[in-house]
PDB file of C-alpha atoms and ligand atoms in Angstrom:
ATOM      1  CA  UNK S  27       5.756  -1.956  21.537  1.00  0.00           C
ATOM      2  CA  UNK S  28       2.333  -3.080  22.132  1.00  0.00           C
ATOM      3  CA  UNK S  29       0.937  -4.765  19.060  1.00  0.00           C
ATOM      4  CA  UNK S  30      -2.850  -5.843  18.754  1.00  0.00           C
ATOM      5  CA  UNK S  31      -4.356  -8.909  17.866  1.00  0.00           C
ATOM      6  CA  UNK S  32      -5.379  -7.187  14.452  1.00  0.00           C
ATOM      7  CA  UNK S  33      -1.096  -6.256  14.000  1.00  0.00           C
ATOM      8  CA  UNK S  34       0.218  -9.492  14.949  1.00  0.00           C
ATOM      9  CA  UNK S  35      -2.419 -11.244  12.481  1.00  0.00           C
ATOM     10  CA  UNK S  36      -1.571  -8.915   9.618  1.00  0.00           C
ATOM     11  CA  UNK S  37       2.202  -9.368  10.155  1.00  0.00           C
ATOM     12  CA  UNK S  38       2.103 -13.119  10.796  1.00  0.00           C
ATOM     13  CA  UNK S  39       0.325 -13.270   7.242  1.00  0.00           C
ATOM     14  CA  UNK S  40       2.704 -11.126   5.715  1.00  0.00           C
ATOM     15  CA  UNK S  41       5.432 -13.043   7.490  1.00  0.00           C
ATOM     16  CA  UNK S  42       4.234 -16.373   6.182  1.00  0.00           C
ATOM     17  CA  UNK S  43       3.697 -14.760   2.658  1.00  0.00           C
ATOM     18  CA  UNK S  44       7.684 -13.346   2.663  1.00  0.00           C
ATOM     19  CA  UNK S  45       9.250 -16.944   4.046  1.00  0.00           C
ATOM     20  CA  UNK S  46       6.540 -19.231   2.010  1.00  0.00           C
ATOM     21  CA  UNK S  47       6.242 -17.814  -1.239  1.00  0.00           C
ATOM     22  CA  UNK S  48       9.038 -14.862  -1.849  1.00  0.00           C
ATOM     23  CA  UNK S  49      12.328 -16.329   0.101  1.00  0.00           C
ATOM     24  CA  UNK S  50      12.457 -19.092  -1.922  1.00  0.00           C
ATOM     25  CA  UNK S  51      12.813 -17.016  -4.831  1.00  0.00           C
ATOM     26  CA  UNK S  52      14.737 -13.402  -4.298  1.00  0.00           C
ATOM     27  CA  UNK S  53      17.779 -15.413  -5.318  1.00  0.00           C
ATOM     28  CA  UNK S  54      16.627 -15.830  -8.898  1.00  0.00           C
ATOM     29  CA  UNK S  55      14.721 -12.510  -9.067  1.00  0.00           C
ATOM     30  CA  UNK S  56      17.411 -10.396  -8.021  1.00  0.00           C
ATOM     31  CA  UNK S  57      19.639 -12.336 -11.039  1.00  0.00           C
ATOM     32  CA  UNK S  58      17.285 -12.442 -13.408  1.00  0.00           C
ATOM     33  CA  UNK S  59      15.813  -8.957 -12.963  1.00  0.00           C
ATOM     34  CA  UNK S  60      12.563  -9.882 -13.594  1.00  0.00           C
ATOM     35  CA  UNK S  61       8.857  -8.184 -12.789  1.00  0.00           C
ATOM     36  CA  UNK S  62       7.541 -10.905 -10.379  1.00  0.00           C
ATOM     37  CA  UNK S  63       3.539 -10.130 -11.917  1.00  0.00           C
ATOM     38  CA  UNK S  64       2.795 -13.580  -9.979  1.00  0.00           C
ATOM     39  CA  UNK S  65       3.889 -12.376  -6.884  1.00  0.00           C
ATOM     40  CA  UNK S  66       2.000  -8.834  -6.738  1.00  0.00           C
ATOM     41  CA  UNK S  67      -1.368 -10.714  -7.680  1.00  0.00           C
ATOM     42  CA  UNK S  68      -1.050 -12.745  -4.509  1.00  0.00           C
ATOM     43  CA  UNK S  69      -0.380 -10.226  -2.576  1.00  0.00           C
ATOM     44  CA  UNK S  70      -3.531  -8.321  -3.753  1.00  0.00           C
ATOM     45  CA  UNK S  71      -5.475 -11.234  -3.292  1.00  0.00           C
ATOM     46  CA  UNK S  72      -3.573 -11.348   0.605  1.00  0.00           C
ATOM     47  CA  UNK S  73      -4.911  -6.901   0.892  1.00  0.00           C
ATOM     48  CA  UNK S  74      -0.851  -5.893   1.129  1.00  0.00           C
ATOM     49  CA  UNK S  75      -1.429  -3.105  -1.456  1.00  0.00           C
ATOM     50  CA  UNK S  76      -2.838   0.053  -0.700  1.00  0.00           C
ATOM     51  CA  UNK S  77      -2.693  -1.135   3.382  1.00  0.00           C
ATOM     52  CA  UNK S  78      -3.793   2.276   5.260  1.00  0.00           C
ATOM     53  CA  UNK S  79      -6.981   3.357   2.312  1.00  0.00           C
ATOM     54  CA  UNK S  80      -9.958   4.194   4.693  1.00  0.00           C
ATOM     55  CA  UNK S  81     -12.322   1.805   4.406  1.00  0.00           C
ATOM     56  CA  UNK S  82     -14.825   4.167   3.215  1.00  0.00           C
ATOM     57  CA  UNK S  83     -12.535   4.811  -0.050  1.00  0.00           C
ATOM     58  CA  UNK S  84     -12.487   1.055  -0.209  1.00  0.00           C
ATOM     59  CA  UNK S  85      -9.410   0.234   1.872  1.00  0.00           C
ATOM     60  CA  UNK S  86      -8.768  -1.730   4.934  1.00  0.00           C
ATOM     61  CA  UNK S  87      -7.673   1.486   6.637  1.00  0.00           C
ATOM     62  CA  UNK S  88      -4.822   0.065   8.462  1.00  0.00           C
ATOM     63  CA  UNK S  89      -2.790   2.495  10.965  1.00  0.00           C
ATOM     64  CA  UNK S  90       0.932   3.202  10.379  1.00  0.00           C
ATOM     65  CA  UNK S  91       2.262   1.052  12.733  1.00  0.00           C
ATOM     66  CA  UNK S  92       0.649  -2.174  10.363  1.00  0.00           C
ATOM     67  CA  UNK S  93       2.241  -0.555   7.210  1.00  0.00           C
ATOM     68  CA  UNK S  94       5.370  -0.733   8.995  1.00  0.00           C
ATOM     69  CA  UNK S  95       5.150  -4.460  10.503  1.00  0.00           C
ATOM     70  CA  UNK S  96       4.000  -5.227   6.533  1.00  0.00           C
ATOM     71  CA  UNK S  97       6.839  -3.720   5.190  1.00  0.00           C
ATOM     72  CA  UNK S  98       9.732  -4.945   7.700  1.00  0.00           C
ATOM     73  CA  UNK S  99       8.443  -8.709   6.900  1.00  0.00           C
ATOM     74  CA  UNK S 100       8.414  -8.353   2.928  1.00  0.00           C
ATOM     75  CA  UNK S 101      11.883  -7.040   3.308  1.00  0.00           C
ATOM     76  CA  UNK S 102      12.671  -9.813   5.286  1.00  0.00           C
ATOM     77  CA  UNK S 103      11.636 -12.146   2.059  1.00  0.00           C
ATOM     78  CA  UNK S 104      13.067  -9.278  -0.566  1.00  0.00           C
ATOM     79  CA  UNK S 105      13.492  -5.975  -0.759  1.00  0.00           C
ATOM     80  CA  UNK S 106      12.327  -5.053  -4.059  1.00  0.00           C
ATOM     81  CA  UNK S 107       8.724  -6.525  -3.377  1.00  0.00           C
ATOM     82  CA  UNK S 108       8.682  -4.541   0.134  1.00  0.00           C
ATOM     83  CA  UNK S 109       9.611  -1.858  -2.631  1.00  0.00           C
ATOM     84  CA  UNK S 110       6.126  -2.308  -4.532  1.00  0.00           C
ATOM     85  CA  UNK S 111       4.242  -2.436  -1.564  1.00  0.00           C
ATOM     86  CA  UNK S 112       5.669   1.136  -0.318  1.00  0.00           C
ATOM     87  CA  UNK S 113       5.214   2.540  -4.216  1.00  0.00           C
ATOM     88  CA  UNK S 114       1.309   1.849  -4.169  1.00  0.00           C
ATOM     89  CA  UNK S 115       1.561   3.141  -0.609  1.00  0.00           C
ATOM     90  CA  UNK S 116       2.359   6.215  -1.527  1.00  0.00           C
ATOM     91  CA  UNK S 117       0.700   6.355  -4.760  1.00  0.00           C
ATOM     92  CA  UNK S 118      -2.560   5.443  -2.928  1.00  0.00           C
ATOM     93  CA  UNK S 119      -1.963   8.150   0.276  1.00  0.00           C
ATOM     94  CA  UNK S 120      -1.276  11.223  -2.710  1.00  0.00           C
ATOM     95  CA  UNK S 121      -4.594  10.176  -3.803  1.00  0.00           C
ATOM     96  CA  UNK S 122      -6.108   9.544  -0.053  1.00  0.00           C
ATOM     97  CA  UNK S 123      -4.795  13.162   1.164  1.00  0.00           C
ATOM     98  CA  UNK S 124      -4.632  14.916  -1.896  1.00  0.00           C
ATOM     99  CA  UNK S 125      -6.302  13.674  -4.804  1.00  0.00           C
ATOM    100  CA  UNK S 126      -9.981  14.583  -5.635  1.00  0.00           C
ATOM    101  CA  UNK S 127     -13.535  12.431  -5.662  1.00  0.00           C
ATOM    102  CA  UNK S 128     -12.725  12.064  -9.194  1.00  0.00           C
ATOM    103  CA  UNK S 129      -8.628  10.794  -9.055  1.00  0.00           C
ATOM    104  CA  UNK S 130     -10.069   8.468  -6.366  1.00  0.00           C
ATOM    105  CA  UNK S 131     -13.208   7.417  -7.892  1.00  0.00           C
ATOM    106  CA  UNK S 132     -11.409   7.162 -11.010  1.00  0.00           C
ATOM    107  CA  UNK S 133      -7.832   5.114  -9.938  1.00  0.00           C
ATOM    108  CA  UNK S 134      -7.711   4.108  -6.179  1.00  0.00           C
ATOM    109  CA  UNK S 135      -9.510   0.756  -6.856  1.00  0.00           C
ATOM    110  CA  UNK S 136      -7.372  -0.191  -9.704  1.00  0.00           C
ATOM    111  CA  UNK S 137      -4.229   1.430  -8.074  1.00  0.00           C
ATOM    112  CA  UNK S 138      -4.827  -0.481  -4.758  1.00  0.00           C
ATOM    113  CA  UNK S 139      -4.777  -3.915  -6.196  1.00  0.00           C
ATOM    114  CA  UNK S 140      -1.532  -2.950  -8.213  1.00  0.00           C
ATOM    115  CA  UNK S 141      -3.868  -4.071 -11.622  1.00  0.00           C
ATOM    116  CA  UNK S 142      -2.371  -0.781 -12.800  1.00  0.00           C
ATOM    117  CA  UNK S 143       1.191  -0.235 -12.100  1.00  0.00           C
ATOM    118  CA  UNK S 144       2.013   3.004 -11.052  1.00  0.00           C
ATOM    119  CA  UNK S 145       5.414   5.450 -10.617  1.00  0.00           C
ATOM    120  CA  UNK S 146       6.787   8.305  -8.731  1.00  0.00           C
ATOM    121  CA  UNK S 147       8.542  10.400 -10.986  1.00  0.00           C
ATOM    122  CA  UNK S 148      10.334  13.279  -9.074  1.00  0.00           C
ATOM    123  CA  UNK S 149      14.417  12.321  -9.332  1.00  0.00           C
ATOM    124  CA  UNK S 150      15.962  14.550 -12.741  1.00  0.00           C
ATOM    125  CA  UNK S 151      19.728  14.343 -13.461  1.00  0.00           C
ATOM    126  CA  UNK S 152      19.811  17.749 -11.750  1.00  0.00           C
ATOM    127  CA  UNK S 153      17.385  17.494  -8.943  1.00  0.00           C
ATOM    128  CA  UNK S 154      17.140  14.763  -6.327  1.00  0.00           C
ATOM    129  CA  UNK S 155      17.466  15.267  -2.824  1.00  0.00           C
ATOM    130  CA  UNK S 156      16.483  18.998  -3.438  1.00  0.00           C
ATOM    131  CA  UNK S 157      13.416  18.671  -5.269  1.00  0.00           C
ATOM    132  CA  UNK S 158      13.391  22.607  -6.259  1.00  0.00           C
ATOM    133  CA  UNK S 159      15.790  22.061  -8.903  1.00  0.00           C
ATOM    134  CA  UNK S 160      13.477  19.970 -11.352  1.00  0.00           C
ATOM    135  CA  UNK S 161      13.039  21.172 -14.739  1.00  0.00           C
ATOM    136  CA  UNK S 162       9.968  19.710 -15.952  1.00  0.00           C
ATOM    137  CA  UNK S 163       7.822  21.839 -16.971  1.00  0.00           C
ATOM    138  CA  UNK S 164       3.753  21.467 -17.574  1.00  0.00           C
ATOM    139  CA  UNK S 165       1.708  24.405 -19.730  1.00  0.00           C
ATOM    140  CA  UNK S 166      -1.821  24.928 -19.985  1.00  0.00           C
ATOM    141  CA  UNK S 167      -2.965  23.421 -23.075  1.00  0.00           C
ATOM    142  CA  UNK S 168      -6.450  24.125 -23.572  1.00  0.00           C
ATOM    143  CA  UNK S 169      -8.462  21.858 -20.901  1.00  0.00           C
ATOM    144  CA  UNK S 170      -5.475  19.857 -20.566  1.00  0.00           C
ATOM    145  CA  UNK S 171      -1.869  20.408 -19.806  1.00  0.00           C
ATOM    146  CA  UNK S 172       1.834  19.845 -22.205  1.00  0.00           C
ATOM    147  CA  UNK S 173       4.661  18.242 -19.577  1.00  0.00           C
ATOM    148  CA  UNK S 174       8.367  18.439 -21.298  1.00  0.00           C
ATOM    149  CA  UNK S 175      11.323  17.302 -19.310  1.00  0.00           C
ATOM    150  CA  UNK S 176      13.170  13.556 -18.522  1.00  0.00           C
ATOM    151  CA  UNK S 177      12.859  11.830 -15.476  1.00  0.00           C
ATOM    152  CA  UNK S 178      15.521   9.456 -13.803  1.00  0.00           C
ATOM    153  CA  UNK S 179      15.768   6.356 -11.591  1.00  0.00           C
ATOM    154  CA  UNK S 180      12.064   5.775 -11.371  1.00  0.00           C
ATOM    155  CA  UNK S 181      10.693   2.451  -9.620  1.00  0.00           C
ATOM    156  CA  UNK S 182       8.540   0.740 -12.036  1.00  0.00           C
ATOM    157  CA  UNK S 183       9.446   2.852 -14.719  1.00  0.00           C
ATOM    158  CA  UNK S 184       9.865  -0.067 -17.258  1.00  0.00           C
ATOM    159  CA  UNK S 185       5.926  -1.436 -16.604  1.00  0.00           C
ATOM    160  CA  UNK S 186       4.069   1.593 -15.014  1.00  0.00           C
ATOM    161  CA  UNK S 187       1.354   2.348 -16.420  1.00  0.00           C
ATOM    162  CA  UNK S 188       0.590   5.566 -14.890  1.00  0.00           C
ATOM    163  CA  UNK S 189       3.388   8.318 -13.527  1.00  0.00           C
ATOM    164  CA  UNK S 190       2.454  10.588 -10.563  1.00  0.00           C
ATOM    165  CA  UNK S 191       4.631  13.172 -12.189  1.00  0.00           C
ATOM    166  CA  UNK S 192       6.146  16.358 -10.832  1.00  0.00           C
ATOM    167  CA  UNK S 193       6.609  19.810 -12.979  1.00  0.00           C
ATOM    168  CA  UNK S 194       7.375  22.886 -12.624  1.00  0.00           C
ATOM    169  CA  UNK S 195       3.663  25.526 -13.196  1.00  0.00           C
ATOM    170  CA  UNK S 196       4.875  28.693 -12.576  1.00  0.00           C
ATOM    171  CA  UNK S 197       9.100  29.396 -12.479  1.00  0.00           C
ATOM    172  CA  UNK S 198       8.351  32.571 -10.672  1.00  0.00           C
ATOM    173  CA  UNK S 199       6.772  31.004  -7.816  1.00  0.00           C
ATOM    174  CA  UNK S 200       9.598  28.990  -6.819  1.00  0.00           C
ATOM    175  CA  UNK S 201       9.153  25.673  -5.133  1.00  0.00           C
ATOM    176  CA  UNK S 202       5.642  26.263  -4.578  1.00  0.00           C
ATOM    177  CA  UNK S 203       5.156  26.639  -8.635  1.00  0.00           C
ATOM    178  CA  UNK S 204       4.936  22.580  -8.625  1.00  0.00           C
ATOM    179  CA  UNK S 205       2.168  20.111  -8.822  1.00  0.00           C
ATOM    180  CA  UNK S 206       1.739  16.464  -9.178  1.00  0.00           C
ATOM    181  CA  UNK S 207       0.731  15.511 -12.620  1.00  0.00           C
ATOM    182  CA  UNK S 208      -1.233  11.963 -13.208  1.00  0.00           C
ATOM    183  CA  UNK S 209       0.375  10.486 -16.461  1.00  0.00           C
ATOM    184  CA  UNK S 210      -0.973   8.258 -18.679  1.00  0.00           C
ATOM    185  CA  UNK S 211       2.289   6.353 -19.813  1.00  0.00           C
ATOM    186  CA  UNK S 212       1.414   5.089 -22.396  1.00  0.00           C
ATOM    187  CA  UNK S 213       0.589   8.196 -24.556  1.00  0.00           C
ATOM    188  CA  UNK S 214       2.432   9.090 -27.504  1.00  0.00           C
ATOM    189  CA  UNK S 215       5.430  11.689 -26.679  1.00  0.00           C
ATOM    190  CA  UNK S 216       6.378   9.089 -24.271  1.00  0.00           C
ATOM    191  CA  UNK S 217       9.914   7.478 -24.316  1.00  0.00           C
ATOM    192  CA  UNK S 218      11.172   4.977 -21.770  1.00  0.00           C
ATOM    193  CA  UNK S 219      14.730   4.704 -20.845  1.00  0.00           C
ATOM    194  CA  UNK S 220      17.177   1.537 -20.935  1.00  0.00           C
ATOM    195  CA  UNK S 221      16.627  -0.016 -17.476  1.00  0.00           C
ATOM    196  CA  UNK S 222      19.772   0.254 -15.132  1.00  0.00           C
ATOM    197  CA  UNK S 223      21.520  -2.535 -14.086  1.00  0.00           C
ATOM    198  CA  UNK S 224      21.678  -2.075 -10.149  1.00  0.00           C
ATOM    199  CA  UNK S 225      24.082  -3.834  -7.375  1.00  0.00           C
ATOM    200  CA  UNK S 226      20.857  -5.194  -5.516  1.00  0.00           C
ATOM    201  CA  UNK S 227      17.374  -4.688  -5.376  1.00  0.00           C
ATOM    202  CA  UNK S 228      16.423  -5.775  -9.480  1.00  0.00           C
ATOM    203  CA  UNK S 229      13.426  -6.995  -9.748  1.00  0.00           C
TER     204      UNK S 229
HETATM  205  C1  FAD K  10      17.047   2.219  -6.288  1.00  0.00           C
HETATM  206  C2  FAD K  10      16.512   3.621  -6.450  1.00  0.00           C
HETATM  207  C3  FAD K  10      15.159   3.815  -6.728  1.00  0.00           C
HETATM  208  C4  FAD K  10      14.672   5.102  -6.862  1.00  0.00           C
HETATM  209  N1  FAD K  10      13.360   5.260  -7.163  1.00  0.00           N
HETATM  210  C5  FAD K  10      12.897   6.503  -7.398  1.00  0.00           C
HETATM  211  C6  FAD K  10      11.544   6.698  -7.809  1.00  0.00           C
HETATM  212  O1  FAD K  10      10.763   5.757  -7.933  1.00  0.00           O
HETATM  213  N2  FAD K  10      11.136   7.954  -8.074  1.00  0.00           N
HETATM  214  C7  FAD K  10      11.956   9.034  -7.960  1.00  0.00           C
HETATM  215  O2  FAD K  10      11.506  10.141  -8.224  1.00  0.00           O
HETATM  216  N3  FAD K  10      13.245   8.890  -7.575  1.00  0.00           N
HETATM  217  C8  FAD K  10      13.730   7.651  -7.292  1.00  0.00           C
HETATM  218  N4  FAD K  10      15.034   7.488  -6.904  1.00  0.00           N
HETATM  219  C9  FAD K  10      15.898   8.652  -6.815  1.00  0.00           C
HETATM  220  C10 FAD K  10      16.183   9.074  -5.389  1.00  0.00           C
HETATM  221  O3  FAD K  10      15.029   9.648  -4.822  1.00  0.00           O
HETATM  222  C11 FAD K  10      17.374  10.030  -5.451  1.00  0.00           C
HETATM  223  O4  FAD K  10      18.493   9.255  -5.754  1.00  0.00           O
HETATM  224  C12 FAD K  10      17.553  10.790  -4.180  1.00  0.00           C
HETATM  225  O5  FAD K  10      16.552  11.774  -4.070  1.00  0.00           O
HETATM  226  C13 FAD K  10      18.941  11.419  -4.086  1.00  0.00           C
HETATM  227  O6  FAD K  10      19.175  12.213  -5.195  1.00  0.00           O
HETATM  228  P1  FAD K  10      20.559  12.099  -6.017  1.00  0.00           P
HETATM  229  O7  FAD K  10      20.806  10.657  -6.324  1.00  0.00           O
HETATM  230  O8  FAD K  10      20.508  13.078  -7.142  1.00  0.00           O
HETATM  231  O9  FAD K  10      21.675  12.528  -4.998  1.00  0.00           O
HETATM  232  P2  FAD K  10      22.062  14.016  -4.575  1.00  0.00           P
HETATM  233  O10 FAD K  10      20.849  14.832  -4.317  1.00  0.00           O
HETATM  234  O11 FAD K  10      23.051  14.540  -5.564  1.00  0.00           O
HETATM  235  O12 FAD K  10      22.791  13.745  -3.200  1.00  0.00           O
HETATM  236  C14 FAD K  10      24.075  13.131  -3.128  1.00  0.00           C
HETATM  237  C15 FAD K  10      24.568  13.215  -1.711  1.00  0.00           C
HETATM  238  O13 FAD K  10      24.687  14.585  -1.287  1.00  0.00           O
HETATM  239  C16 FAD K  10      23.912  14.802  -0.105  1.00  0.00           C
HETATM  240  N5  FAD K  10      23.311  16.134  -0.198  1.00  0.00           N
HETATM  241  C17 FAD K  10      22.552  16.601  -1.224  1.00  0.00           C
HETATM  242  N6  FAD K  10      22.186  17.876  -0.972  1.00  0.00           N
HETATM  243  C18 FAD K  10      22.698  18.215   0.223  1.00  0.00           C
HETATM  244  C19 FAD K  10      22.667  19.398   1.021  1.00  0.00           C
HETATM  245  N7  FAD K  10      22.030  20.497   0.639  1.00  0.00           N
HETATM  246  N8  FAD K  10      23.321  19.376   2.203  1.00  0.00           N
HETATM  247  C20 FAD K  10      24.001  18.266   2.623  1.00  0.00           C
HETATM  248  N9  FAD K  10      24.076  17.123   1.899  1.00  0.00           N
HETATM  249  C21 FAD K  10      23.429  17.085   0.727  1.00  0.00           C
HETATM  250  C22 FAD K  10      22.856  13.712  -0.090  1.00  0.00           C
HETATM  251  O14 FAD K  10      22.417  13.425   1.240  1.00  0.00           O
HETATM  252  C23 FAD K  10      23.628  12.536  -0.684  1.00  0.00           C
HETATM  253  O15 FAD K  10      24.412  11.891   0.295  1.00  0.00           O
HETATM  254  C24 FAD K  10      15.545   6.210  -6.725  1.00  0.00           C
HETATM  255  C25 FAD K  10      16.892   6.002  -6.430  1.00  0.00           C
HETATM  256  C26 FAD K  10      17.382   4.736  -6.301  1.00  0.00           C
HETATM  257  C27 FAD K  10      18.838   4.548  -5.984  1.00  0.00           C
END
């Protein structure tokens, strides 16, 4: 693989960052369970959120390949950290690829330094690896929109702050009747689950 100056310098900082200041302590995250706040606001002070943002959406605009190298070392300290690195990932590339001036202008700064915590909320109890079968439904409520349905095994879900939601538009049109919804989570109508006690992977 041939790896530039600029990838070996991003993934020698992430590697120092995963053996200096996470390593030390997965041990007691993992048993404890715990949100490690401290850890995420280093790494947004290091630029590991929201690694491939162009730079003219206020990114570093990192290619793939740098993501990757990123992600391999914070696995290497712990994998739930890695874990909040990919979320905003692909929290920040909806809004990159998909999203309008107004998502962006409105979330990727805040999104991108992980200051608000965001989910992916696809998995139901009857839909996971085929994502047709979700039941969550949104209907036009005047300007705005009425989502009713349950979500399950969501990253985050405990401290989000805002859900990238999907639900169902329009049940005749199939798989294609589905949008992403951006949640505020902490509206009323809201309920959050128990949080599951998992055999790795906790914090
Ligand atoms: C730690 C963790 C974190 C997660 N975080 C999130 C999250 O943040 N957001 C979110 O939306 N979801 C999340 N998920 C859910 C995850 O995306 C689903 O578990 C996944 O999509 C699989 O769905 P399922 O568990 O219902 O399994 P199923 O879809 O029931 O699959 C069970 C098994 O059957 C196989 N299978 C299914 N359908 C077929 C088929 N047609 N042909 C052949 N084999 C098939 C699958 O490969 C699998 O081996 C998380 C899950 C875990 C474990």
């Amino acid at each position: 693989m041939n790896l530039t100056d600029i990838h070996l310098q991003v993934r020698d900082m992430a590697r120092d960052f995963a053996e200096g200041a996470i390593r030390p302590i997965a041990e007691a995250l993992d048993a404890e369970e715990r949100f490690p706040a401290e850890l995420y606001a280093q790494m947004r002070e290091l630029g590991l959120f929201g690694i491939g943002v162009p730079e003219e959406m206020g990114g570093p605009g990192f290619d793939t390949l740098t993501y990757a190298l990123v992600m391999e070392e914070l696995s290497r300290g712990y994998a739930s950290v890695a874990d909040q690195c990919g979320l905003v990932e692909l929290i920040t590339t909806l809004l990159v690829r998909h999203g309008t001036d107004a998502q962006r202008n409105r979330w990727m700064a805040d999104v991108m330094t992980a200051k608000t915590r965001v989910a992916y909320c696809i998995t139901e109890p009857e839909a996971g690896t085929d994502v047709s079968g979700i039941r969550t439904e949104a209907v036009r409520d005047g300007d705005g929109w009425i989502l009713n349905g349950g979500k399950i095994w969501i990253h985050n879900a405990p401290v989000a702050d805002l859900g990238f939601v999907l639900a169902r538009t329009d049940r005749e049109a199939g798989h294609r009747g589905m949008s992403i919804f951006v949640v505020d989570l902490h509206a009323s109508g809201l309920e959050r689950g128990p949080k599951e006690h998992k055999v790795g992977q906790r914090a």
